[in-house]
Coordinates of C-alpha atoms in Angstrom, one line a residue:
M179 CA -184.0 -27.0 -209.7
T180 CA -186.1 -29.4 -207.7
T181 CA -189.9 -29.4 -207.9
E182 CA -190.1 -27.9 -204.4
S183 CA -187.4 -25.3 -205.2
R184 CA -189.3 -24.3 -208.3
S185 CA -192.6 -24.1 -206.5
L186 CA -191.0 -21.9 -203.8
H187 CA -189.3 -19.7 -206.4
L188 CA -192.6 -19.1 -208.1
C189 CA -194.3 -18.3 -204.8
A190 CA -191.6 -15.8 -203.9
S191 CA -192.2 -14.1 -207.3
S192 CA -195.9 -13.9 -207.1
A193 CA -196.8 -11.8 -204.1
C194 CA -196.9 -14.9 -201.9
D195 CA -200.4 -16.4 -202.8
C196 CA -199.4 -19.4 -200.7
G197 CA -199.8 -17.5 -197.5
M198 CA -196.1 -17.6 -196.4
S199 CA -194.0 -14.4 -196.3
R200 CA -191.4 -14.0 -199.1
R201 CA -188.7 -14.2 -196.4
D202 CA -190.1 -17.5 -195.2
V203 CA -190.2 -18.9 -198.7
L204 CA -186.6 -18.0 -199.4
R205 CA -185.6 -19.6 -196.1
L206 CA -187.3 -22.8 -196.8
S207 CA -186.1 -22.9 -200.4
A208 CA -182.5 -23.0 -199.0
L209 CA -183.4 -26.3 -197.3
A210 CA -185.5 -27.8 -200.2
G211 CA -182.8 -29.3 -202.4
A212 CA -181.3 -32.7 -201.9
G213 CA -178.4 -32.5 -199.4
A214 CA -179.1 -28.8 -198.7
A215 CA -178.9 -29.5 -195.0
A216 CA -175.3 -30.7 -195.1
P217 CA -173.6 -27.3 -195.3
L218 CA -175.9 -25.9 -192.6
L219 CA -175.2 -28.9 -190.4
A220 CA -171.5 -28.2 -190.9
A221 CA -172.0 -24.6 -189.9
G222 CA -174.0 -25.7 -186.8
D223 CA -171.2 -28.1 -185.9
A224 CA -168.7 -25.2 -185.7
R225 CA -170.7 -23.4 -183.0
P226 CA -171.0 -25.9 -180.2
Q227 CA -167.5 -27.3 -180.4
A228 CA -166.3 -24.8 -177.8
F229 CA -168.7 -26.3 -175.3
K230 CA -168.1 -29.7 -173.6
G231 CA -170.9 -31.7 -172.0
D232 CA -173.2 -29.7 -169.9
D233 CA -171.4 -26.4 -170.6
Q234 CA -173.5 -26.1 -173.8
P235 CA -176.2 -23.5 -173.1
V236 CA -179.8 -24.4 -173.6
K237 CA -181.1 -22.2 -176.5
I238 CA -184.8 -22.5 -176.9
G239 CA -186.7 -21.6 -180.0
Y240 CA -190.5 -21.3 -179.8
L241 CA -193.7 -19.9 -181.3
P242 CA -196.1 -18.0 -179.0
I243 CA -198.6 -20.9 -178.7
T244 CA -199.6 -23.1 -175.8
D245 CA -197.7 -26.0 -177.4
A246 CA -194.5 -24.4 -176.2
T247 CA -195.7 -24.4 -172.6
P248 CA -193.2 -27.1 -171.2
L249 CA -190.2 -25.3 -172.6
L250 CA -191.3 -21.9 -171.3
V251 CA -192.3 -23.3 -167.9
A252 CA -189.0 -25.1 -167.6
H253 CA -187.2 -21.8 -168.3
G254 CA -189.5 -19.6 -166.2
R255 CA -189.3 -21.9 -163.1
G256 CA -185.6 -22.3 -163.3
L257 CA -185.8 -26.1 -164.0
F258 CA -182.9 -26.1 -166.5
E259 CA -180.6 -24.3 -164.0
R260 CA -181.7 -26.7 -161.2
A261 CA -180.6 -29.5 -163.5
G262 CA -177.2 -27.9 -163.7
L263 CA -177.5 -26.4 -167.1
K264 CA -176.7 -23.0 -168.5
V265 CA -179.7 -21.4 -170.4
E266 CA -180.2 -18.4 -172.6
A267 CA -183.4 -16.4 -172.9
P268 CA -185.9 -18.2 -175.2
R269 CA -186.2 -16.8 -178.7
L270 CA -189.7 -16.2 -180.1
F271 CA -190.3 -16.9 -183.8
R272 CA -193.4 -15.9 -185.8
S273 CA -193.5 -18.9 -188.2
W274 CA -192.5 -22.6 -188.5
A275 CA -190.3 -21.7 -191.4
Q276 CA -188.3 -19.4 -189.2
I277 CA -187.9 -21.9 -186.4
V278 CA -186.8 -24.7 -188.7
E279 CA -184.2 -22.5 -190.3
A280 CA -182.9 -21.3 -186.9
F281 CA -182.7 -24.9 -185.6
V282 CA -180.9 -26.3 -188.7
S283 CA -178.4 -23.5 -188.7
G284 CA -177.6 -23.9 -185.0
Q285 CA -179.0 -20.6 -183.7
V286 CA -181.2 -22.6 -181.3
N287 CA -180.8 -26.2 -180.0
V288 CA -184.0 -27.0 -178.2
I289 CA -187.3 -26.5 -180.1
H290 CA -190.9 -27.6 -180.1
L291 CA -191.8 -28.6 -183.6
L292 CA -195.0 -29.9 -185.4
S293 CA -194.8 -33.7 -185.3
P294 CA -195.2 -34.1 -189.1
A295 CA -192.6 -31.4 -189.7
T296 CA -190.0 -33.6 -188.0
L297 CA -190.5 -36.1 -190.9
W298 CA -189.7 -33.3 -193.4
V299 CA -186.7 -32.1 -191.5
R300 CA -185.1 -35.6 -191.0
Y301 CA -186.1 -37.3 -194.2
G302 CA -186.8 -34.4 -196.6
T303 CA -183.9 -32.1 -195.8
K304 CA -181.8 -35.0 -194.4
F305 CA -180.9 -33.1 -191.2
P306 CA -180.1 -35.6 -188.4
A307 CA -182.4 -34.7 -185.6
K308 CA -184.7 -36.7 -183.3
I309 CA -187.8 -36.5 -181.2
V310 CA -187.0 -36.9 -177.5
A311 CA -190.4 -36.2 -176.0
W312 CA -193.9 -35.0 -176.7
N313 CA -194.8 -31.5 -175.6
H314 CA -198.5 -31.9 -175.0
L315 CA -201.8 -33.6 -176.0
N316 CA -204.4 -32.0 -178.2
G317 CA -204.4 -28.1 -177.9
S318 CA -205.7 -27.2 -181.4
A319 CA -209.0 -26.5 -183.1
V320 CA -210.8 -25.5 -186.3
T321 CA -212.0 -21.9 -185.8
V322 CA -214.4 -20.4 -188.3
L323 CA -216.6 -17.4 -189.1
P324 CA -219.8 -17.2 -187.0
E325 CA -221.9 -18.0 -190.1
I326 CA -220.1 -21.3 -190.6
H327 CA -222.1 -24.1 -188.9
S328 CA -220.6 -27.3 -190.4
V329 CA -217.6 -28.5 -192.4
K330 CA -219.7 -28.5 -195.5
D331 CA -220.3 -24.8 -195.1
L332 CA -216.6 -24.3 -195.9
G333 CA -217.1 -25.4 -199.5
G334 CA -216.0 -22.7 -202.0
R335 CA -214.0 -20.9 -199.3
T336 CA -210.4 -20.5 -198.1
V337 CA -209.1 -22.0 -194.9
A338 CA -205.6 -21.5 -193.4
V339 CA -203.2 -24.1 -192.0
P340 CA -200.0 -23.2 -190.1
F341 CA -197.7 -25.5 -192.2
W342 CA -198.2 -28.1 -194.8
Y343 CA -196.4 -30.7 -192.6
S344 CA -198.7 -30.3 -189.6
I345 CA -201.3 -32.4 -187.7
H346 CA -203.6 -29.5 -188.5
N347 CA -203.3 -30.0 -192.2
I348 CA -203.8 -33.8 -191.8
L349 CA -206.9 -33.5 -189.6
L350 CA -208.5 -30.7 -191.6
Q351 CA -208.2 -32.6 -194.8
Q352 CA -209.7 -35.7 -193.1
L353 CA -212.7 -33.6 -192.0
L354 CA -213.0 -32.2 -195.5
R355 CA -213.0 -35.6 -197.2
E356 CA -215.6 -36.9 -194.8
G357 CA -217.7 -33.8 -195.6
G358 CA -217.5 -34.5 -199.3
L359 CA -215.1 -31.7 -200.0
T360 CA -211.8 -31.6 -201.9
A361 CA -208.7 -29.7 -200.7
V362 CA -207.1 -27.5 -203.4
T363 CA -204.3 -24.9 -203.4
R364 CA -205.3 -22.1 -205.8
A365 CA -203.7 -18.7 -206.3
R366 CA -205.4 -15.7 -204.6
G367 CA -208.5 -14.7 -206.6
A368 CA -208.8 -18.0 -208.5
A369 CA -212.2 -19.6 -208.6
V370 CA -212.9 -22.3 -206.1
A371 CA -215.8 -24.7 -206.8
P372 CA -218.6 -25.3 -204.2
N373 CA -217.2 -28.8 -203.4
E374 CA -213.6 -27.5 -203.0
V375 CA -211.8 -25.7 -200.1
N376 CA -208.7 -23.6 -200.9
L377 CA -205.9 -24.2 -198.4
V378 CA -203.3 -21.5 -197.7
V379 CA -200.4 -21.4 -195.2
L380 CA -200.5 -18.6 -192.6
A381 CA -198.3 -17.9 -189.6
P382 CA -200.4 -18.5 -186.5
A383 CA -200.0 -14.9 -185.4
E384 CA -201.7 -13.7 -188.6
M385 CA -204.8 -16.0 -188.5
V386 CA -207.1 -14.0 -186.2
S387 CA -206.7 -10.8 -188.2
A388 CA -207.2 -12.7 -191.4
L389 CA -210.5 -14.2 -190.1
A390 CA -211.6 -10.8 -188.8
S391 CA -211.1 -9.3 -192.3
K392 CA -212.9 -12.3 -193.8
S393 CA -210.1 -13.0 -196.2
I394 CA -210.4 -16.6 -194.9
A395 CA -213.4 -18.5 -193.7
G396 CA -211.5 -20.4 -191.0
Y397 CA -208.3 -21.8 -189.8
I398 CA -207.0 -24.8 -187.9
V399 CA -204.1 -24.0 -185.5
A400 CA -202.8 -24.4 -181.9
D401 CA -204.3 -22.3 -179.1
P402 CA -204.5 -19.7 -177.9
F403 CA -205.3 -18.3 -181.3
N404 CA -208.6 -20.2 -181.3
A405 CA -209.5 -18.8 -177.9
A406 CA -208.4 -15.3 -179.0
A407 CA -210.9 -15.4 -181.9
E408 CA -213.6 -16.6 -179.5
I409 CA -213.0 -13.9 -176.9
S410 CA -212.8 -11.1 -179.6
G411 CA -216.0 -12.4 -181.2
V412 CA -214.6 -12.8 -184.7
G413 CA -214.8 -16.6 -184.8
K414 CA -216.1 -19.7 -183.1
I415 CA -214.8 -23.3 -182.5
L416 CA -216.1 -25.8 -185.1
R417 CA -214.2 -28.8 -183.8
F418 CA -211.3 -29.5 -181.5
S419 CA -208.5 -31.5 -183.0
G420 CA -208.4 -33.8 -179.9
D421 CA -212.1 -34.7 -180.6
V422 CA -210.9 -36.2 -184.0
W423 CA -207.7 -37.9 -183.0
K424 CA -207.9 -38.7 -179.4
D425 CA -205.0 -37.4 -177.3
H426 CA -202.8 -36.7 -180.3
A427 CA -199.5 -35.0 -180.2
C428 CA -199.2 -31.7 -182.1
C429 CA -195.7 -30.4 -181.1
V430 CA -192.7 -32.4 -179.9
T431 CA -189.3 -31.6 -178.4
F432 CA -186.8 -31.9 -181.2
L433 CA -183.0 -32.0 -180.7
A434 CA -180.1 -32.5 -183.1
E435 CA -178.9 -36.1 -183.2
R436 CA -175.4 -34.8 -182.6
D437 CA -176.3 -33.6 -179.1
L438 CA -177.9 -37.0 -178.2
A439 CA -174.8 -38.8 -179.3
E440 CA -172.1 -36.4 -178.0
K441 CA -173.8 -34.9 -175.0
P442 CA -176.1 -37.6 -173.5
E443 CA -176.0 -36.1 -170.0
W444 CA -176.9 -32.7 -171.4
T445 CA -179.8 -34.3 -173.3
Q446 CA -181.0 -36.1 -170.2
R447 CA -181.0 -33.0 -168.1
V448 CA -182.8 -31.0 -170.8
T449 CA -185.4 -33.8 -171.0
D450 CA -185.7 -34.0 -167.2
A451 CA -186.5 -30.3 -167.0
I452 CA -189.2 -30.5 -169.7
V453 CA -190.8 -33.5 -168.1
Q454 CA -190.8 -31.8 -164.7
A455 CA -192.4 -28.8 -166.2
Q456 CA -195.2 -30.9 -167.7
A457 CA -195.9 -32.6 -164.4
W458 CA -196.1 -29.2 -162.7
V459 CA -198.4 -27.7 -165.4
R460 CA -201.0 -30.5 -165.0
S461 CA -201.7 -29.3 -161.5
N462 CA -201.1 -25.6 -161.9
Q463 CA -203.1 -24.6 -165.0
L464 CA -203.9 -21.0 -163.9
E465 CA -200.4 -20.4 -162.6
T466 CA -199.1 -21.5 -166.0
A467 CA -201.4 -19.1 -167.8
K468 CA -200.1 -16.3 -165.6
L469 CA -196.5 -17.2 -166.3
L470 CA -197.1 -17.2 -170.1
A471 CA -199.2 -14.1 -170.2
S472 CA -198.0 -10.8 -171.6
S473 CA -198.4 -9.3 -168.1
D474 CA -195.7 -11.5 -166.6
P475 CA -192.2 -10.0 -166.4
H476 CA -190.9 -12.8 -168.8
R477 CA -193.2 -11.7 -171.5
Y478 CA -193.0 -15.1 -173.2
T479 CA -196.1 -14.4 -175.3
P480 CA -198.2 -11.4 -176.4
H481 CA -201.4 -13.0 -175.1
P482 CA -203.5 -11.6 -172.2
L483 CA -204.3 -13.8 -169.2
P484 CA -208.0 -14.3 -170.0
V485 CA -207.1 -15.9 -173.4
L486 CA -204.5 -18.2 -172.0
A487 CA -206.7 -19.1 -169.0
K488 CA -209.5 -20.1 -171.4
V489 CA -207.2 -22.7 -172.9
L490 CA -205.1 -23.9 -170.0
A491 CA -207.7 -23.8 -167.2
A492 CA -210.3 -25.1 -169.6
T493 CA -213.2 -24.2 -167.3
D494 CA -215.7 -24.0 -170.2
Y495 CA -215.0 -27.4 -171.9
S496 CA -218.4 -28.8 -170.6
A497 CA -220.1 -26.1 -172.6
Y498 CA -218.6 -27.4 -175.8
E499 CA -219.8 -30.8 -175.0
A500 CA -223.3 -29.5 -174.4
S501 CA -223.4 -27.5 -177.6
G502 CA -222.2 -30.5 -179.7
V503 CA -218.9 -29.0 -180.7
V504 CA -217.3 -31.9 -178.7
R505 CA -218.8 -35.2 -180.0
H506 CA -216.9 -37.7 -178.0
K507 CA -217.8 -36.9 -174.4
G508 CA -216.6 -40.2 -173.2
W509 CA -213.0 -39.2 -174.0
Y510 CA -212.9 -36.9 -171.0
Q511 CA -210.2 -34.7 -172.4
R512 CA -208.9 -31.3 -171.4
R513 CA -208.7 -28.6 -174.1
I514 CA -204.9 -29.1 -173.8
D515 CA -203.1 -31.6 -171.6
F516 CA -199.5 -32.6 -171.0
Q517 CA -197.7 -35.9 -171.2
P518 CA -194.2 -36.5 -172.6
Y519 CA -194.0 -40.1 -173.8
P520 CA -193.7 -40.3 -177.6
Y521 CA -195.9 -43.3 -178.4
P522 CA -194.7 -45.4 -181.4
S523 CA -198.3 -46.2 -182.4
Y524 CA -198.8 -42.4 -183.0
T525 CA -195.7 -42.1 -185.1
E526 CA -196.7 -45.1 -187.2
R527 CA -200.2 -43.7 -187.8
L528 CA -198.8 -40.2 -188.5
V529 CA -196.6 -41.6 -191.3
Q530 CA -199.6 -43.3 -192.8
A531 CA -201.8 -40.2 -192.5
I532 CA -199.4 -37.7 -194.1
T533 CA -199.1 -39.9 -197.2
E534 CA -202.9 -39.4 -197.6
T535 CA -202.7 -35.6 -197.2
K536 CA -202.1 -33.0 -199.8
V537 CA -198.9 -31.0 -199.2
E538 CA -197.2 -28.5 -201.4
G539 CA -193.7 -29.0 -202.8
D540 CA -191.7 -32.2 -203.4
A541 CA -193.1 -34.8 -201.0
G542 CA -191.4 -37.8 -202.8
F543 CA -189.4 -38.7 -199.7
L544 CA -192.6 -39.7 -198.0
K545 CA -193.3 -42.6 -200.4
G546 CA -190.3 -44.7 -199.2
L547 CA -191.0 -44.2 -195.5
D548 CA -191.9 -47.4 -193.5
P549 CA -194.1 -46.4 -190.5
K550 CA -192.4 -48.9 -188.1
F551 CA -188.9 -47.9 -189.2
V552 CA -189.8 -44.2 -188.7
A553 CA -191.1 -44.9 -185.2
R554 CA -187.7 -46.4 -184.3
D555 CA -185.5 -44.1 -186.3
L556 CA -187.1 -40.7 -185.7
V557 CA -187.8 -41.1 -182.0
D558 CA -185.3 -41.7 -179.2
D559 CA -187.2 -42.5 -176.0
R560 CA -184.3 -43.5 -173.8
F561 CA -184.1 -40.1 -172.1
V562 CA -187.8 -39.5 -171.6
R563 CA -188.3 -42.9 -170.0
K564 CA -185.7 -42.0 -167.3
S565 CA -187.3 -38.6 -166.9
I566 CA -190.8 -40.0 -166.4
A567 CA -189.5 -42.5 -163.9
S568 CA -187.8 -39.7 -161.9
V569 CA -191.1 -37.8 -161.4
G570 CA -193.1 -40.9 -160.3
G571 CA -193.8 -42.9 -163.5
P572 CA -196.4 -42.8 -166.2
S573 CA -199.4 -42.5 -163.8
V574 CA -198.3 -39.0 -163.0
F575 CA -199.5 -38.1 -166.5
G576 CA -202.5 -40.5 -166.5
Q577 CA -200.7 -42.9 -168.9
P578 CA -200.4 -46.7 -168.9
A579 CA -197.5 -48.3 -167.1
D580 CA -196.5 -50.3 -170.2
F581 CA -196.1 -47.3 -172.5
K582 CA -198.5 -48.7 -175.0
R583 CA -201.8 -47.4 -176.4
Q584 CA -204.1 -47.8 -179.4
E585 CA -204.7 -44.8 -181.7
V586 CA -208.3 -43.6 -182.0
V587 CA -209.1 -41.4 -185.0
L588 CA -212.8 -40.7 -185.5
N589 CA -214.9 -37.9 -187.1

């Protein structure tokens, strides 16, 4: 039994102190061993063989967060069909563990996934998949109890992250280190020192209620779960993730490498639809919130319009700047923004950052990863470059024409 398998087995046997459901633990344990993805890949291969080229239906898997916006807008506005593709109704999942399992087993073939989680899927489980585009910029925050006024106030308390391999875990631990605090993972009820912060994994949908019950002192996650805590009065924003790592990616569009190789036209059309959706969203924020809201006939998410509008329309961002929640006013960011190009500089910095971050399980595969190699191997930008050109070029998304940028990560 591998270290990760053993850790997951113990978690499944101990009332899940790690914050993941027992079912999620068992699902991930099936992927934890070396070569475990091989039989699942073979099972996935059996499904799409009946489809040739563009006949393969688009099967979206997503979590009910604003990170999934491009996929859902592309579906809701019929952009996949306009591109000549067949498409099934998107499937909503409650946790990242569930969406990874569904993707690897072939139940869905177009997903948004946490950018660090793609490292774990491709190099940890050895499942051949690639990033073809980013889904958005920023869109996450640290939300805390009203009595928490600084990162240092989290000492001796418990904070939730959505997944060990997430930009949330990376940025939270950076903030903790800069605040003189140490991230630990302790069993429920175990003592936590004043200079320690106990990290647990929770599904995003469980975070607001956990904060309301004060079983955690805070969480870092994608919106609209931060906005939901604000509107309900159970929590407040301590920092926005985009105010720490400027214009970072959180979720990316992830496809099986098999589809890129065997169905390039299908892949191009999928990418075209997602890029067109992002271009539309940038100028139609309130309309996007209405489409994603629980009141819309599609019922993509369980969130009411005011919660989604608070994120997507971002009418109150200046108030965060005035209060000091946003420290880098000169960055002129939206609470969430959209641009699809997967910058190599980000991927390189991400690989470096995850090796400095505490994660549970066997993370040995990270030690041998070369950042520049990963930026070339994990990402395939051929399709998104064509898609961006087809909607008017990088300037449509406020991006440089040469597809180059410098990463800015500051406290």
